[in-house]
Structures are given as C-alpha cells and as structure tokens.
Amino acid sequence: MAKKKSSLKKLEEKLSLKKESAWKGYKTTKKVMDFGDAYKTFLDASKTERDCAKSVVKQLKKSGFKDMSYLKSAKKGDKLYLNYKEKVVAALVVGRDMSRFNLVGSHMDSPRLDLKQSPLYEDSSVALFKSHYYGGIKKYQWVNLKLAMHGIAYTKQGKKVEFSYGEKADEPKFVIPDLLPHLARHQMEKNAREFIGGEDLNIVVGNIPVDDKDVKDKIKLNVLQILNKNFGITEEDFSFAEINFVPAENSVDVGFDRGMIGAYGQDDKVCVYTSLRAIIEIKNPSATAVSYFTDKEEIGSDGDTGAKSRFLLNLAEKYASLVGINNSPSNILMNSKAISADVSALVNPNFSDVHEKRNASYIGNGLIMEKYTGSGGKYSANDASAEYLSEIRKILVKENISWQTGELGKIDIGGGGTIAKFLSSYGMDTLDAGPGVIAMHSPLELTSKVDVYEAYRFYKAFFN
Ligand code: MN
Ligand code: MN
C-alpha cells in the first residue's frame, strides 16, 4: 500500500518550483526518438549556412510553401517563403490577424574554418590550405579531426562550382595534424589560447608530387591539377571563392539509452530544424507565423545577411503589399512577438563549477527560457519583460511543456549573446528560448533528444 503523503509534503508540492527530467513526461519515447532521427538527417545535410538554407527551402517547397518573390497577392492560410542570397530564409503562414507576426528566429551559421583567399601552398612534402577560423572556437579542438570541404567558387568564365567534398565514405578527408607529445614540451607550457594559434590551422590536402624537375612546388601542382580536373578551378579562383571546412563526421546517437545526439553545428541548427518543423505543421495560426533563419550570428550578426541587417523590414514591406494591408513595416514589427530560438549552455558535469547551479540548466530537463543574455551586469542583453514571460507561461502550462530557466554561467566568468537584442530593437517582445547544448561550439556538440522535442512543441504552440 502506498504511503499517504503528509500535509507538509503536499504543501511543498504546491508551493515549490519543480525541476525534473523532461523524459518523465513521456510514457514511451518513440515520438521523441523518431523526431531525433529526422533531425539528424537534416543536420548531416546542413553543415554550412548555404547547405542549411538549401535544406530548409527544400522542405518548405515540399510542404507547399510558395516563393514570395513570384507572387502578386496572398491571403489567410497561405504559406510563403523568401530565400535571400541563399543565406537567409523566412517562412510565413498568413494568420487570422494579418497585422503582426509571431516570429521565431534562429541562425544557420556555425563556427568553422574558412579558407583564406590565397590558401594553397607546399611545405615539408605536403600541400596545405591556409584557413581563417569563423566564430568562437577553441582552436585546439580542430586538430586531428576529419574535415570536409564545402562552399562555392566561380571560374574566370563565371561558372559556379559547388563543393561538398569529403562527406561520403569513399571520398578523402582533410586534416590539421597536431604535434606529437614527445616533442611538445614547449607547446604544453603555452596557454590553450596559444598552443594552437590561428596561423597553425593549416589543412593538409596532398602528398604526391608531379614528375617534372623543372616544376618548383610539385605536390602543390598535383593538387591544382586534381582540383582543375575534378572541379574545373584554378588557383586564382580561390581568391574569388567562399570555401568552408567543417567536421566530416555525421551526427550520432550518444549513450546506451540513445537519449542524446552528438553532432557538429547543433548551435543553431537545432532551433532551425525545430522551428522549421513547427511552421510546416501549423494550420490557421492566430497571427502571421514567421520562422526566420538568419546568418552571421556567430560573428556578431553584422553584414547583409545578419540579424542586424534590414531584412525583416524588407520582409514586412513585401508581406504587407502581398496581403494588402496598409500597416508600415516598422509598425508590423513593433506589434509582433518574438522568440529568439538559440541554444543555451547546459551544465557539463566535467566543468560544473562555471555555473551557478541553482540557476543553471541541465540536459534532458526541457526547454530553456533565458530571460536575459549578455555579460557582466547584463551588458548587451535583451531582458524580456515579466508581462511577456507571463504570456509565454500560459503556452507552457497549456501544452504541458517541460521547461527550465537558464543563464550563461556564473556572472563574472563570461557571457554571450543571441539575435534577441536585434529582434527586440524593433519593439517586439522577445524571449530567448531553446534547447541546451553541452560542449557548445565544439566539433561535437551534445543535445538531449527530449530537449529538442520540447523546443519543437513550444515553437509550434507559440505559433498557434
Ligand atoms: Mn547560437
Ligand atoms: Mn554560437
């Protein structure tokens, strides 16, 4: 016979904040696991922002979304999208209230290695590429790692060449070799920021020389010959190209229970995928639903494709003319509500002392609401209002979504931002909410499948 609860135990349950595993909410895990599998397939095809934009547009088209650029008008219930420079995508479902957006914004770029504009050289019997890292990485994590080449180049005649090379099992990989421990006495004395320097991130790409005593860099020439034969490009074409190196590994299940996913680029493709699925599946939303997939978050959201650009104003202008409303773009945005869908840092049990554990978030405990981001005394933060949080709470309660609060580590230790402050600058209520990640910005980031699923359920409920 079950023991009867004491009255104080009941009072504790009534008055205290509960923090428990989101897995507890699921009698069977099948739905969560199936969603995780679909997400992994998406991840493997979406490593760079260009690849990701392609995957997003492909799924939108398949689900009946129409390219806004070719439309003359739109009405309630219509599904639209806009693909801007193949690096920013917005998906819209026209809602019952057409005068404003419920917007979920995520970013498609992830930290990686870009090639410099004159990358190829030969040294010590190998050919190498000079790289320039993109975003906040711990440089030492990128050595001894199988890498693949992505991106685009144009030939002198203007022919576009697209790369996704080194991903397939039978394609070669590329690598930045680290120093052997036997000779690393001086290297090991340096601090971690310096022991692999930015200029040490040189990628090995060849070893076989051409057979001609008059040619100076014989291995380099052989690589150029292969590149020309396979892709039609010359050394000069690199100066006009955009080429990225990313981990060649595909996503994997982690743990005996398969409860987690290990993969490159989950920051922030996890929010891209969950908010994409959400907008594809909603019908008849209250206000016009917008999933906004942006670029350049990892380097400050600057430039033509970052969240600081005027893309959303341009989108709102185009939208207003399609649905035939007179509201100005800034008025539409000011009356909108937003979720900045980005990942938060989970407690890593190996380094738990960087977190203040009463306000930290834990893997598998559900969606993370981060009221504010920034650093130090909330500098550079978007700080969501209690009024807005209370609206969000209604969604969480109604849909029974597992949630936790989060904050990026102990106050004085570091910090970080998202696109939240750029969204809220239009005047829209904005809250950071998304799943958490362990080992963020590393070549293998860790998420819990149940956190991914709760984020998806939340974005969908937010749209409805
Ligand atoms: Mn992010
Ligand atoms: Mn990031």
PDB file of C-alpha atoms and ligand atoms in Angstrom, residues 107 109-111 135-136 266-268 297-299 342-343 417-418 440-441 445, ligand 2:
ATOM      1  CA  HIS A 107      20.637  31.131 -37.106  1.00  0.00           C
ATOM      2  CA  ASP A 109      25.744  29.564 -39.424  1.00  0.00           C
ATOM      3  CA  SER A 110      28.063  27.668 -37.054  1.00  0.00           C
ATOM      4  CA  PRO A 111      31.735  28.103 -36.088  1.00  0.00           C
ATOM      5  CA  GLY A 135      33.215  32.337 -34.929  1.00  0.00           C
ATOM      6  CA  GLY A 136      34.255  31.495 -31.389  1.00  0.00           C
ATOM      7  CA  GLN A 266      23.700  21.943 -33.448  1.00  0.00           C
ATOM      8  CA  ASP A 267      24.154  25.603 -32.431  1.00  0.00           C
ATOM      9  CA  ASP A 268      21.908  26.645 -34.003  1.00  0.00           C
ATOM     10  CA  GLU A 297      25.149  35.234 -35.700  1.00  0.00           C
ATOM     11  CA  GLU A 298      28.449  33.646 -34.772  1.00  0.00           C
ATOM     12  CA  ILE A 299      30.384  36.741 -35.834  1.00  0.00           C
ATOM     13  CA  ASP A 342      19.028  29.718 -29.862  1.00  0.00           C
ATOM     14  CA  VAL A 343      20.842  27.199 -27.733  1.00  0.00           C
ATOM     15  CA  GLY A 417      24.526  36.956 -26.876  1.00  0.00           C
ATOM     16  CA  THR A 418      21.994  35.878 -29.437  1.00  0.00           C
ATOM     17  CA  MET A 440      28.841  24.265 -27.478  1.00  0.00           C
ATOM     18  CA  HIS A 441      30.947  25.417 -30.476  1.00  0.00           C
ATOM     19  CA  GLU A 445      28.033  19.270 -29.578  1.00  0.00           C
TER      20      GLU A 445
HETATM   21 MN    MN B   2      27.042  30.074 -31.132  1.00  0.00          MN
END
